[in-house]
Amino acid sequence: MIHGFLRVAAATPECIVGDCEKNTAAILSLITEASQKDVSLVVFPELCITGYTCADLFAQEVLGREAISSVNFIAERTKNLPIASIVGLPFAFGNARYNCAAVISGGKVHGIVPKTHIPNYGEFYELRHFTAAPEEIATPGTCEKHLTHARENYIPAGVFGPEPVLFGTKILFSDEITTAVSFAVEICEDLWVPSPPSCEHVREGALIIANLSASNTVIGKDDYRRNLVVSQSGRCVSAYIYANAGSGESTTDLVFAGHNIIAENGTILSESETFTTGLTCTDIDTLRLLAERRRLNTFGTSANYLKVFIPLIKETTKKPLLRKIDPHPFVPESPASLSKRCEEVLSIQAEGLAKRLVHTGCKTALIGLSGGLDSTLALLVTMRAFDKLTLPRKGIIAITMPGFGTTAHTRSNALKLAQIAGTSTEEISIKKSVIQHFKDIGHTGEVFDVTYENAQARERTQILMDKANMYGGLVIGTGDLSELALGWATYNGDHMSMYAVNASVPKTLVKHLVKYESEKTKQFSSVLKAILETPVSPELLPPENGQISQKTEHIIGPYELHDFFLYHCVRWGESPAKILFLAEEAFLTKKNDEQDGEKALYTRSEILQWLKVFFRRFFSQQFKRSCLPDGPKVGSVSLSPRGDWRMPSDASATLWLKELDSLE
């Protein structure tokens, strides 16, 4: 297992109803294939040893006896394979027959888990054949090796091997070394009820839920099944492996399509096509699940389950993950989802600003409009807020403040945008005032140092603040989340405003928001397209041949990398080594994008170089984030000191940088 990724699979074998020998052979074939693919845990369908559709044949003693033999045969044949397998079988225990799952690993059957909820409606009549799992009280924290529980919790020695085997639903199967990596089992209908057993399983520590299912296919059921799996994995902050019965089950009245789904915390990682058999494999991020559970102090834990320890985690060489690592985690991949995301974000931003305008009684808003992406987005949001409040757009005052680095291109775009938007405009050159300021502080004005740059940014902010006082309005902040993460803002300059509408919008999403508005409102298309094509720059250094000379991404690195680093660092608390590993997975293969064409490759050394820049700046620039102006949270990552991110301004980055140095 590398960086917490555990490879799992849902398996649908070819089935022959009532033929345990043929079914067992098909199961063994898939277990072997899964092991060859480095799978640590494979889940099979409900009653797969016999077939789910045996009906009254379940009452035949010979079928039940052969099912037990088949499970023991699977255990024996897989004892040298480094994999845990879960298969379904009918099992008579005491006075009742149960629909069960057998957990097999290392040549042993470690537990038999009966189905809790037995359906008896519509096409299902399982109560004719099976009894619901018995009520049970488990003694906390005891391993299978210490038989201190009531005898009824165990199947006697000799049934499934030479040792007693745990029987019941309150069993947690944990890795022998990393006990936090654990799973529990529920069966088919257990998921479809108001309170699934998995809700209790995860409170007891189950990180993965295995569901052995035989869910027939009817119109619309695939979507409903998918929604159940996704929502349960999200509610339980878990991985959910759903293995469904398929080809070979009796079609007397029903058809089974082998619809397998593996989800993690509300997201589908892998899903089979319907009417197929075989393996559906993916990699579960166990460290991410644990980090999210530890972040949610409402999750809670207890220790009331019987615990069985089996090897789950195995050493493996680095191989490509089976799951896709999104290189742009803030930007949805599908056009429909992206449009929905853009509308939602813009609505949140506009609603936040509208409330602030109402609260303050202000009917004027001031924006330093540069002709760049961030100030353009701020203007578009402000227009939405004014329209929502039915305030005239003339109350939006777009102020252009050309300085030493302003190009004719960006200045022209800013003025065109304001004109089309119908806002008020003012132009105030900062050159004379900054030159005077240089004289006052003893700066030559010929050294292009940080003072040269920051003096311009602070002069612009002073103009905006003073103009806001004159008009009784609000200064609208333009800086975005990515700039805040890197500290790419002048302290008490563009760092400051009266309401920061872009404060939790990452740079990789900003351009899509502007493009969305461009496509939605056609009169903006031409000027917004020109703005989108302009390199990101603060324009604080003199132009070269009339062109922008200061390109931000040449200085601090590509924003798509920094946004990737930010997401994985802040949202999931992942280590530098893991972030590097994920970035390699995401960026070292060429990506084709319908909108932007082929993406350039980043080498490992380039990723590592910019990752070091990210951590150095992220730690050193916290002081700017500790005194941020108000602004609306729009997504899962925010750096507001009043909300998601509280960090000492003088914290050391030594540990993080030391880990990165060790990776060179």
Short mmCIF file of N, CA, C and O in Angstrom, two decimals, residues 406-409 543-548:
data_model
loop_
_atom_site.label_atom_id
_atom_site.label_comp_id
_atom_site.label_asym_id
_atom_site.label_seq_id
_atom_site.Cartn_x
_atom_site.Cartn_y
_atom_site.Cartn_z
N THR A 406 1.37 49.36 -16.49
CA THR A 406 0.10 49.19 -17.19
C THR A 406 0.30 49.23 -18.70
O THR A 406 0.95 50.14 -19.23
N THR A 407 -0.27 48.27 -19.40
CA THR A 407 -0.18 48.25 -20.85
C THR A 407 -1.46 48.82 -21.46
O THR A 407 -2.53 48.82 -20.83
N ALA A 408 -1.35 49.27 -22.69
CA ALA A 408 -2.52 49.80 -23.39
C ALA A 408 -3.58 48.72 -23.56
O ALA A 408 -4.79 49.00 -23.52
N HIS A 409 -3.14 47.48 -23.69
CA HIS A 409 -4.05 46.35 -23.89
C HIS A 409 -4.98 46.17 -22.69
O HIS A 409 -6.21 46.10 -22.84
N PRO A 543 6.55 47.78 -19.05
CA PRO A 543 6.36 46.85 -20.17
C PRO A 543 7.62 46.75 -21.02
O PRO A 543 8.50 47.62 -20.98
N GLU A 544 7.69 45.68 -21.79
CA GLU A 544 8.76 45.51 -22.77
C GLU A 544 8.15 45.56 -24.16
O GLU A 544 7.33 44.71 -24.51
N ASN A 545 8.51 46.58 -24.91
CA ASN A 545 7.94 46.78 -26.25
C ASN A 545 6.42 46.82 -26.21
O ASN A 545 5.73 46.27 -27.09
N GLY A 546 5.89 47.43 -25.18
CA GLY A 546 4.44 47.59 -25.05
C GLY A 546 3.72 46.36 -24.54
O GLY A 546 2.49 46.38 -24.39
N GLN A 547 4.47 45.27 -24.26
CA GLN A 547 3.85 44.03 -23.81
C GLN A 547 4.13 43.80 -22.32
O GLN A 547 5.09 44.33 -21.76
N ILE A 548 3.26 43.02 -21.69
CA ILE A 548 3.43 42.69 -20.28
C ILE A 548 4.78 42.00 -20.07
O ILE A 548 5.10 41.02 -20.73
#
